[in-house]
Short mmCIF file of C-alpha atoms in Angstrom, two decimals:
data_model
loop_
_atom_site.label_atom_id
_atom_site.label_comp_id
_atom_site.label_asym_id
_atom_site.label_seq_id
_atom_site.Cartn_x
_atom_site.Cartn_y
_atom_site.Cartn_z
CA MET A 1 4.60 14.42 -41.09
CA ASP A 2 7.15 13.75 -38.30
CA HIS A 3 5.93 10.74 -36.37
CA ARG A 4 8.41 11.32 -33.58
CA SER A 5 6.05 13.98 -32.22
CA ASP A 6 2.85 12.18 -33.19
CA PRO A 7 1.30 10.11 -30.40
CA ARG A 8 -0.43 7.79 -32.84
CA ALA A 9 2.25 6.88 -35.33
CA PRO A 10 1.37 4.82 -38.41
CA GLU A 11 2.32 1.21 -38.66
CA ARG A 12 5.28 -0.12 -40.55
CA VAL A 13 4.74 -0.33 -44.32
CA GLU A 14 6.06 -3.18 -46.43
CA PRO A 15 4.93 -2.68 -50.02
CA ALA A 16 4.86 -5.54 -52.43
CA GLY A 17 7.67 -6.00 -54.87
CA ALA A 18 7.75 -4.42 -58.28
CA ALA A 19 6.71 -7.60 -59.97
CA PRO A 20 2.97 -7.81 -60.53
CA GLY A 21 1.04 -10.15 -58.28
CA PRO A 22 -0.69 -13.27 -59.55
CA GLY A 23 -3.59 -12.65 -61.89
CA LEU A 24 -2.55 -9.11 -62.74
CA VAL A 25 -2.40 -8.65 -66.49
CA ARG A 26 -0.66 -5.57 -67.79
CA GLY A 27 -0.82 -3.99 -71.17
CA PRO A 28 2.10 -2.72 -73.14
CA GLY A 29 3.76 0.26 -71.48
CA ALA A 30 1.47 0.09 -68.48
CA GLU A 31 2.73 1.17 -65.03
CA PRO A 32 3.21 -1.48 -62.39
CA GLY A 33 0.00 -1.80 -60.40
CA PRO A 34 -0.10 -1.09 -56.68
CA ASN A 35 -0.37 -3.99 -54.27
CA PRO A 36 0.31 -2.40 -50.84
CA VAL A 37 0.57 -4.67 -47.81
CA ALA A 38 0.52 -3.25 -44.24
CA VAL A 39 2.24 -4.81 -41.29
CA PRO A 40 1.41 -2.92 -38.10
CA ASP A 41 4.11 -1.86 -35.78
CA VAL A 42 4.20 -1.19 -32.05
CA PRO A 43 4.36 2.51 -31.27
CA GLY A 44 6.27 3.79 -28.29
CA PRO A 45 6.97 6.86 -26.22
CA ALA A 46 8.12 8.87 -29.19
CA HIS A 47 4.48 8.90 -30.24
CA GLY A 48 3.23 10.21 -26.93
CA THR A 49 0.18 8.90 -25.13
CA ASP A 50 -2.62 10.51 -27.11
CA ALA A 51 -3.79 7.17 -28.47
CA GLY A 52 -3.09 5.23 -25.32
CA TRP A 53 0.13 3.62 -26.49
CA GLY A 54 2.58 2.44 -23.87
CA PRO A 55 6.30 3.20 -23.87
CA ASP A 56 8.63 1.49 -26.37
CA PRO A 57 12.37 2.26 -26.47
CA ASP A 58 12.52 1.43 -30.20
CA ALA A 59 9.83 3.94 -31.16
CA ARG A 60 12.26 6.56 -32.46
CA TRP A 61 13.84 4.14 -34.90
CA LEU A 62 10.44 2.86 -36.01
CA ALA A 63 9.27 6.42 -36.62
CA LEU A 64 12.37 7.10 -38.72
CA LEU A 65 11.64 3.92 -40.67
CA MET A 66 8.07 5.12 -41.34
CA HIS A 67 9.32 8.44 -42.67
CA ALA A 68 11.84 6.72 -44.89
CA ALA A 69 9.20 4.29 -46.17
CA PHE A 70 6.75 7.09 -47.06
CA PHE A 71 9.29 9.15 -48.96
CA LEU A 72 10.70 6.03 -50.60
CA LEU A 73 7.22 5.09 -51.85
CA LEU A 74 6.54 8.63 -53.01
CA GLY A 75 9.90 8.90 -54.78
CA ALA A 76 9.55 5.46 -56.38
CA SER A 77 6.07 6.29 -57.71
CA LEU A 78 7.26 9.59 -59.18
CA THR A 79 10.34 7.97 -60.72
CA ARG A 80 8.31 5.20 -62.36
CA PHE A 81 5.85 7.70 -63.74
CA LEU A 82 8.62 9.82 -65.24
CA MET A 83 10.31 6.72 -66.73
CA ARG A 84 7.13 5.35 -68.31
CA HIS A 85 5.51 8.66 -69.37
CA PRO A 86 8.30 11.05 -70.36
CA GLY A 87 7.28 14.36 -71.78
CA GLU A 88 3.53 14.10 -71.17
CA ALA A 89 1.47 17.21 -70.54
CA ARG A 90 0.49 16.04 -67.05
CA THR A 91 4.10 15.58 -65.95
CA PRO A 92 4.49 19.12 -64.45
CA TRP A 93 1.29 18.59 -62.49
CA ILE A 94 2.49 15.23 -61.23
CA ILE A 95 5.80 16.73 -60.10
CA ALA A 96 4.09 19.69 -58.43
CA LEU A 97 1.56 17.51 -56.65
CA SER A 98 4.30 15.13 -55.47
CA ILE A 99 6.25 18.03 -53.97
CA THR A 100 3.05 19.35 -52.37
CA LEU A 101 2.29 15.94 -50.88
CA ALA A 102 5.83 15.73 -49.43
CA VAL A 103 5.63 19.23 -47.95
CA LEU A 104 2.21 18.52 -46.41
CA TYR A 105 3.55 15.32 -44.91
CA LEU A 106 6.44 17.24 -43.33
CA LEU A 107 4.07 19.90 -41.93
CA GLY A 108 2.23 17.36 -39.80
CA PRO A 109 4.38 17.77 -36.64
CA VAL A 110 3.99 21.56 -36.75
CA LEU A 111 0.23 21.19 -36.22
CA GLY A 112 0.60 19.05 -33.11
CA SER A 113 -0.71 15.59 -32.32
CA ARG A 114 -4.27 16.33 -31.18
CA PRO A 115 -7.29 16.07 -33.54
CA THR A 116 -7.73 19.83 -33.72
CA PRO A 117 -9.54 21.54 -36.62
CA ARG A 118 -6.20 22.51 -38.17
CA ARG A 119 -5.00 18.95 -37.86
CA LEU A 120 -8.17 17.63 -39.52
CA ALA A 121 -7.85 20.21 -42.28
CA TRP A 122 -4.26 19.11 -42.83
CA LEU A 123 -5.37 15.47 -43.10
CA GLY A 124 -8.08 16.43 -45.58
CA ALA A 125 -5.59 18.31 -47.72
CA LEU A 126 -3.13 15.43 -47.58
CA VAL A 127 -5.77 12.91 -48.69
CA LEU A 128 -7.10 15.24 -51.38
CA VAL A 129 -3.65 15.77 -52.94
CA TRP A 130 -3.04 12.01 -52.88
CA MET A 131 -6.42 11.33 -54.53
CA VAL A 132 -5.62 13.79 -57.31
CA LEU A 133 -2.27 12.12 -57.81
CA VAL A 134 -3.90 8.67 -58.00
CA VAL A 135 -6.38 9.95 -60.57
CA LEU A 136 -3.54 11.39 -62.69
CA ALA A 137 -1.08 8.53 -62.04
CA PRO A 138 -2.41 5.27 -60.53
CA SER A 139 1.06 4.20 -59.37
CA PHE A 140 0.80 6.72 -56.47
CA ALA A 141 -1.69 4.34 -54.83
CA TRP A 142 1.43 2.87 -53.17
CA CYS A 143 1.24 5.72 -50.63
CA ALA A 144 -2.18 4.65 -49.37
CA VAL A 145 -0.94 2.60 -46.43
CA PRO A 146 0.66 5.52 -44.49
CA LEU A 147 -2.55 7.46 -45.04
CA PHE A 148 -4.56 4.52 -43.63
CA TYR A 149 -2.80 4.77 -40.31
CA THR A 150 -2.69 8.54 -40.29
CA GLY A 151 -6.49 8.54 -40.52
CA LEU A 152 -6.84 5.79 -37.93
CA ARG A 153 -4.69 7.78 -35.51
CA ILE A 154 -6.40 11.12 -35.91
CA LEU A 155 -10.07 10.48 -36.68
CA PRO A 156 -12.82 8.95 -34.54
CA PRO A 157 -13.43 5.24 -35.25
CA ARG A 158 -16.32 5.64 -37.68
CA ALA A 159 -14.73 8.50 -39.61
CA ALA A 160 -11.44 6.60 -39.75
CA LEU A 161 -13.16 3.51 -41.16
CA ALA A 162 -14.91 5.67 -43.76
CA LEU A 163 -11.57 7.17 -44.77
CA VAL A 164 -9.99 3.71 -45.03
CA ALA A 165 -12.89 2.58 -47.22
CA LEU A 166 -12.46 5.62 -49.46
CA LEU A 167 -8.72 5.09 -49.82
CA THR A 168 -9.25 1.39 -50.51
CA ALA A 169 -11.77 2.25 -53.24
CA PHE A 170 -9.18 4.50 -54.91
CA VAL A 171 -6.59 1.72 -54.68
CA VAL A 172 -9.02 -0.74 -56.32
CA ALA A 173 -9.84 1.79 -59.04
CA ALA A 174 -6.14 2.35 -59.69
CA GLN A 175 -5.55 -1.39 -60.00
CA LEU A 176 -8.45 -1.79 -62.43
CA ARG A 177 -7.21 1.10 -64.57
CA LEU A 178 -3.83 -0.57 -64.92
CA ALA A 179 -5.29 -3.99 -65.79
CA THR A 180 -6.20 -4.97 -69.34
CA GLU A 181 -8.97 -7.32 -68.20
CA PHE A 182 -11.06 -7.83 -65.10
CA ASP A 183 -9.47 -9.84 -62.30
CA PRO A 184 -11.45 -10.54 -59.06
CA ASN A 185 -8.21 -10.48 -57.09
CA LEU A 186 -7.77 -6.79 -57.96
CA VAL A 187 -11.16 -6.03 -56.38
CA LEU A 188 -10.96 -8.30 -53.32
CA ALA A 189 -7.29 -8.20 -52.30
CA PRO A 190 -6.96 -4.48 -51.38
CA PRO A 191 -10.12 -4.45 -49.15
CA ALA A 192 -8.97 -7.67 -47.46
CA VAL A 193 -5.52 -6.22 -46.77
CA ALA A 194 -7.03 -2.95 -45.55
CA ALA A 195 -9.48 -4.81 -43.28
CA VAL A 196 -6.72 -6.93 -41.74
CA ALA A 197 -4.44 -3.93 -41.23
CA THR A 198 -7.27 -1.90 -39.68
CA ALA A 199 -8.32 -4.74 -37.39
CA VAL A 200 -4.74 -5.25 -36.19
CA PHE A 201 -4.31 -1.52 -35.60
CA VAL A 202 -7.57 -1.23 -33.63
CA HIS A 203 -6.75 -4.35 -31.61
CA MET A 204 -3.31 -3.07 -30.74
CA ARG A 205 -4.76 0.30 -29.73
CA ARG A 206 -7.29 -1.34 -27.44
CA GLN A 207 -4.59 -3.55 -25.95
CA ALA A 208 -2.46 -0.49 -25.30
CA VAL A 209 -5.41 1.28 -23.64
CA ARG A 210 -6.07 -1.78 -21.47
CA GLN A 211 -2.42 -1.93 -20.47
CA ARG A 212 -2.45 1.74 -19.56
CA GLU A 213 -5.63 1.29 -17.51
CA LEU A 214 -4.11 -1.77 -15.84
CA ALA A 215 -0.96 0.20 -15.04
CA GLY A 216 -3.15 2.96 -13.59
CA ARG A 217 -5.01 0.47 -11.42
CA GLN A 218 -1.72 -1.04 -10.29
CA ARG A 219 -0.45 2.41 -9.33
CA GLU A 220 -3.68 3.00 -7.39
CA LEU A 221 -3.31 -0.36 -5.64
CA ILE A 222 0.30 0.43 -4.78
CA ASP A 223 -0.75 3.84 -3.45
CA ASP A 224 -3.52 2.19 -1.40
CA LEU A 225 -1.05 -0.38 -0.08
CA LEU A 226 1.44 2.30 0.92
CA ARG A 227 -1.30 4.37 2.52
CA THR A 228 -2.60 1.31 4.38
CA ARG A 229 0.90 0.49 5.60
CA ARG A 230 1.36 4.05 6.83
CA GLU A 231 -2.00 3.94 8.60
CA LEU A 232 -1.18 0.54 10.11
CA ALA A 233 2.19 1.79 11.31
CA ALA A 234 0.53 4.86 12.84
CA THR A 235 -2.09 2.64 14.51
CA GLU A 236 0.59 0.34 15.88
CA ARG A 237 2.50 3.33 17.22
CA ARG A 238 -0.65 4.66 18.89
CA GLU A 239 -1.47 1.26 20.37
CA GLY A 240 2.11 0.83 21.55
CA THR A 241 2.01 4.26 23.15
CA LEU A 242 -1.26 3.50 24.92
CA ALA A 243 0.01 0.12 26.09
CA GLU A 244 3.21 1.69 27.41
CA ARG A 245 1.21 4.39 29.18
CA GLN A 246 -0.96 1.74 30.80
CA ARG A 247 2.09 -0.25 31.85
CA LEU A 248 3.77 2.82 33.31
CA SER A 249 0.61 3.80 35.16
CA MET A 250 0.41 0.32 36.71
CA GLU A 251 4.10 0.41 37.66
CA ILE A 252 3.69 3.80 39.31
CA HIS A 253 0.48 2.74 41.08
CA ASP A 254 1.93 -0.49 42.46
CA SER A 255 5.21 1.04 43.62
CA LEU A 256 5.55 4.78 44.10
CA ALA A 257 1.89 5.61 44.60
CA GLN A 258 1.41 2.90 47.22
CA GLY A 259 4.53 4.00 49.06
CA LEU A 260 3.48 7.64 49.02
CA SER A 261 0.06 6.64 50.35
CA SER A 262 1.67 4.75 53.22
CA GLN A 263 3.95 7.68 54.01
CA GLN A 264 0.99 10.03 54.08
CA MET A 265 -0.91 7.85 56.54
CA LEU A 266 2.15 7.41 58.80
CA LEU A 267 2.94 11.11 58.82
CA GLN A 268 -0.68 11.95 59.59
CA ALA A 269 -0.60 9.45 62.47
CA ALA A 270 2.67 10.97 63.73
CA ASP A 271 1.15 14.44 63.59
CA ARG A 272 -1.84 13.32 65.67
CA THR A 273 0.30 11.64 68.36
CA TRP A 274 3.23 14.06 68.37
CA SER A 275 2.17 15.76 71.62
CA THR A 276 0.51 12.87 73.44
CA ASP A 277 2.87 10.04 72.48
CA PRO A 278 6.19 11.32 71.08
CA ASP A 279 7.75 7.84 70.95
CA ALA A 280 4.93 6.51 68.75
CA ALA A 281 5.15 9.60 66.56
CA ARG A 282 8.89 9.06 66.11
CA ARG A 283 8.27 5.41 65.17
CA HIS A 284 5.78 6.56 62.52
CA VAL A 285 8.30 9.05 61.18
CA ARG A 286 11.07 6.42 61.10
CA THR A 287 8.75 4.02 59.31
CA ALA A 288 7.79 6.72 56.80
CA THR A 289 11.51 7.43 56.31
CA GLY A 290 12.10 3.77 55.54
CA ILE A 291 9.26 3.79 53.03
CA ALA A 292 10.70 6.93 51.44
CA GLU A 293 14.07 5.22 51.07
CA ARG A 294 12.34 2.25 49.52
CA ASN A 295 10.40 4.49 47.15
CA LEU A 296 13.64 6.23 46.20
CA ALA A 297 15.14 2.88 45.28
CA GLU A 298 11.99 2.01 43.34
CA ALA A 299 12.15 5.34 41.50
CA ARG A 300 15.79 4.84 40.54
CA ARG A 301 15.11 1.31 39.40
CA PHE A 302 11.99 2.54 37.65
CA VAL A 303 14.05 5.06 35.69
CA HIS A 304 16.71 2.45 34.94
CA ASP A 305 14.71 -0.46 33.60
CA LEU A 306 11.31 -0.51 35.34
CA ALA A 307 12.18 -3.72 37.22
CA PRO A 308 10.98 -3.99 40.85
CA ALA A 309 13.73 -3.13 43.32
CA ASP A 310 13.12 -6.35 45.31
CA LEU A 311 13.85 -8.43 42.21
CA ALA A 312 16.86 -6.34 41.28
CA GLU A 313 18.45 -7.14 44.65
CA GLY A 314 18.64 -10.85 43.74
CA GLY A 315 16.97 -13.91 45.19
CA GLY A 316 14.15 -14.11 42.65
CA LEU A 317 10.41 -13.89 43.16
CA GLU A 318 10.26 -16.01 46.32
CA ALA A 319 12.74 -13.81 48.17
CA ALA A 320 10.98 -10.69 46.91
CA LEU A 321 7.60 -11.94 48.20
CA HIS A 322 9.09 -12.80 51.62
CA ALA A 323 10.66 -9.33 51.81
CA LEU A 324 7.34 -7.74 50.80
CA ALA A 325 5.46 -9.66 53.51
CA ALA A 326 7.99 -8.68 56.18
CA ARG A 327 7.95 -5.04 55.11
CA GLU A 328 4.15 -4.82 55.09
CA SER A 329 4.00 -6.41 58.58
CA ALA A 330 6.61 -3.99 59.91
CA GLN A 331 4.91 -0.94 58.44
CA ALA A 332 1.55 -1.96 59.94
CA GLU A 333 3.15 -2.06 63.44
CA GLY A 334 1.05 -4.98 64.59
CA ALA A 335 -2.21 -3.92 62.95
CA LEU A 336 -1.64 -6.34 60.05
CA THR A 337 0.45 -9.48 59.91
CA VAL A 338 1.41 -10.81 56.46
CA HIS A 339 2.72 -14.35 55.96
CA CYS A 340 4.36 -15.76 52.83
CA HIS A 341 4.37 -19.39 51.81
CA VAL A 342 5.84 -21.10 48.73
CA GLU A 343 4.70 -24.50 47.49
CA GLY A 344 6.48 -26.61 44.88
CA THR A 345 9.71 -26.07 43.04
CA PRO A 346 9.93 -24.45 39.61
CA HIS A 347 11.39 -26.67 36.88
CA ALA A 348 13.08 -23.62 35.36
CA PRO A 349 13.55 -20.02 36.42
CA LEU A 350 10.43 -17.95 35.91
CA PRO A 351 10.59 -15.39 33.08
CA ASP A 352 11.49 -11.91 34.27
CA LEU A 353 8.18 -10.59 32.93
CA VAL A 354 6.23 -13.13 35.01
CA GLN A 355 8.25 -12.46 38.18
CA SER A 356 7.88 -8.70 37.83
CA ALA A 357 4.14 -8.92 37.14
CA LEU A 358 3.43 -11.30 40.05
CA LEU A 359 5.39 -9.13 42.47
CA ARG A 360 3.46 -6.04 41.31
CA ILE A 361 0.20 -7.98 41.70
CA ALA A 362 1.17 -8.88 45.26
CA GLN A 363 2.10 -5.27 46.04
CA GLY A 364 -1.17 -3.94 44.65
CA ALA A 365 -3.28 -6.56 46.42
CA LEU A 366 -1.62 -5.95 49.81
CA ALA A 367 -2.06 -2.20 49.33
CA ASN A 368 -5.80 -2.80 48.85
CA VAL A 369 -5.84 -5.00 51.99
CA ARG A 370 -4.06 -2.32 54.01
CA GLU A 371 -6.24 0.57 52.82
CA HIS A 372 -9.69 -0.97 52.37
CA ALA A 373 -10.02 -4.41 53.99
CA GLY A 374 -9.51 -3.60 57.68
CA ALA A 375 -7.84 -7.03 58.02
CA THR A 376 -5.53 -8.19 60.81
CA ALA A 377 -3.94 -11.04 58.86
CA ALA A 378 -3.07 -11.68 55.21
CA GLY A 379 -1.17 -14.36 53.38
CA LEU A 380 0.81 -14.71 50.17
CA THR A 381 0.96 -18.21 48.68
CA LEU A 382 3.09 -18.91 45.58
CA THR A 383 2.43 -22.32 44.04
CA HIS A 384 4.66 -23.78 41.32
CA LEU A 385 2.92 -26.32 39.07
CA ASP A 386 4.16 -28.13 35.96
CA ASP A 387 2.86 -25.67 33.37
CA ARG A 388 1.74 -22.68 35.42
CA VAL A 389 2.36 -20.65 38.52
CA VAL A 390 -0.37 -19.46 40.92
CA LEU A 391 -0.22 -16.55 43.34
CA ASP A 392 -2.92 -16.38 46.03
CA ILE A 393 -3.44 -13.32 48.25
CA GLY A 394 -5.96 -13.80 51.07
CA ASP A 395 -7.05 -11.72 54.05
CA ASN A 396 -9.57 -11.88 56.92
CA GLY A 397 -10.95 -8.41 56.30
CA ARG A 398 -14.44 -7.11 55.80
CA GLY A 399 -14.76 -8.44 52.24
CA PHE A 400 -16.96 -7.01 49.53
CA THR A 401 -19.45 -7.94 46.84
CA VAL A 402 -17.53 -9.00 43.76
CA GLU A 403 -18.60 -7.22 40.59
CA PRO A 404 -17.89 -8.61 37.10
CA ALA A 405 -14.69 -7.37 35.49
CA GLY A 406 -15.16 -3.91 34.03
CA VAL A 407 -18.42 -3.25 35.93
CA ARG A 408 -18.64 -0.84 38.83
CA GLY A 409 -21.45 -1.12 41.30
CA PRO A 410 -23.00 1.95 42.93
CA HIS A 411 -20.99 1.35 46.13
CA THR A 412 -17.74 0.22 44.55
CA VAL A 413 -14.67 2.06 45.82
CA ARG A 414 -13.09 3.93 43.01
CA GLY A 415 -9.45 3.01 42.47
CA HIS A 416 -6.88 1.50 40.14
CA GLY A 417 -5.81 -1.54 42.18
CA LEU A 418 -8.03 -4.32 40.81
CA PRO A 419 -8.12 -2.97 37.23
CA ALA A 420 -4.30 -2.84 37.24
CA ILE A 421 -4.11 -6.41 38.58
CA ARG A 422 -6.58 -7.61 35.93
CA ALA A 423 -4.56 -5.86 33.23
CA ARG A 424 -1.32 -7.50 34.34
CA VAL A 425 -2.87 -10.97 34.41
CA HIS A 426 -4.47 -10.26 31.02
CA GLN A 427 -1.08 -9.36 29.53
CA LEU A 428 0.38 -12.66 30.77
CA GLY A 429 -2.46 -14.69 29.28
CA GLY A 430 -3.54 -15.81 32.72
CA THR A 431 -6.74 -16.01 34.75
CA LEU A 432 -7.71 -13.82 37.68
CA THR A 433 -10.20 -15.20 40.24
CA ILE A 434 -11.63 -13.15 43.11
CA GLU A 435 -13.61 -14.79 45.91
CA SER A 436 -15.13 -12.48 48.50
CA ALA A 437 -18.29 -11.64 50.36
CA PRO A 438 -19.16 -8.99 52.96
CA GLY A 439 -17.69 -10.02 56.34
CA GLU A 440 -15.92 -13.12 55.01
CA GLY A 441 -12.60 -11.76 53.79
CA THR A 442 -11.15 -11.94 50.29
CA VAL A 443 -9.02 -14.36 48.30
CA LEU A 444 -7.46 -13.18 45.06
CA SER A 445 -5.87 -15.82 42.82
CA ALA A 446 -3.73 -15.06 39.77
CA GLU A 447 -2.91 -18.08 37.62
CA VAL A 448 -0.30 -17.57 34.88
CA PRO A 449 0.60 -20.20 32.23
CA LEU A 450 4.25 -20.96 31.57
CA ALA A 451 3.84 -22.48 28.08
CA PRO A 452 6.30 -20.99 25.54
CA THR A 453 3.48 -19.51 23.49
CA ALA A 454 2.41 -15.95 22.96
CA PHE A 455 0.40 -14.64 25.87
CA THR A 456 -3.29 -14.52 25.07
CA ALA A 457 -5.72 -13.31 27.64
CA PRO A 458 -8.72 -15.44 28.61
CA GLU A 459 -11.52 -13.75 30.43
CA ASP A 460 -11.09 -13.15 34.15
CA THR A 461 -13.43 -14.92 36.50
CA ALA A 462 -14.73 -13.58 39.74
#
């Protein structure tokens, strides 16, 4: 039987020496008695995975050693028989049965490694031939150990244990036949050796099965980890995309959309006064042209790096807020006057993200004042404190009833101004406060921390 193709290869066999063991008494001309000792080996990939064994790079050499051991035992038993019993009538039968046993052993790989009916029939024939040989010549009991492991590999546990018990009984009987008097060691030693060898084999098989199951679980965990990482990466990409879309929508709303809205109102006013007051209509058109130029600069800057054009011109946030106040006053043509005031001095330049966000907040708030408040005066106040910066936008308009963040009342004007401002303050980890009431104007206050920590957003207050 070629163990290189057998997934459940037998263990390594180390037979006892030729000298009889202690307590074994031999008669004149008697054959040396068998005293087989099994030392299990570790199978490897050459034996397949039918019995649950893990890979072992030395398996091929161990299998070759098993084959050599079996044929060495078989040849030694036959040689000893021929030397001690020359010319006996049973000699031709012994030779024929030895050749048959060798041929059957070599036919094992042809039948495959699974416990098929043909494989079981082959094992039965192999054991039967060996039993006949042991009956005719007890010295062939040396070959029992390879058969132990062949049965343990192929048969179910109970059937394998029954086969081991049967083979052990034949070994004991062979020992007793060769002894001239009864020796308890001849009866107890072979079962003890067989029990130890079987226990080691079964333990090693279970360990191999556990290792294979553990490797399977590890592969599943690795697959789960990789799948989770892919899902997490996809989620992060989706969240990043949504966040970028929200940021772009706020940038467009606070710059281009507000400018386009102002142009629309100015052009509509020019159209209404074109015949009755051409000078006023031309002023509206010139103002709309100025807004268009400003929007064009915003669009180019928007495409370049999304920074507000006022900040890109230099001078920082304070200069940008002053320019915004002057521009809003000029565009309103006396209907709205916007003042800008700065309090305190920053200890260090404000981060670009903070400057950009506060300027956009001011733009969005003044757009709401211009379109919805009906105010005649508004003010921008930038206050620099030790660990934070505060931007206040106030007006003397009609005011409104403040709703909690995220809640729309039945009479709330639908728009993106306040939600965009809340989102910007939220991204900076700041606090947005809105104070207003019908007929009493509105004050919007955005407070942004300057601590060098990650921005975390507290809840807005209104």
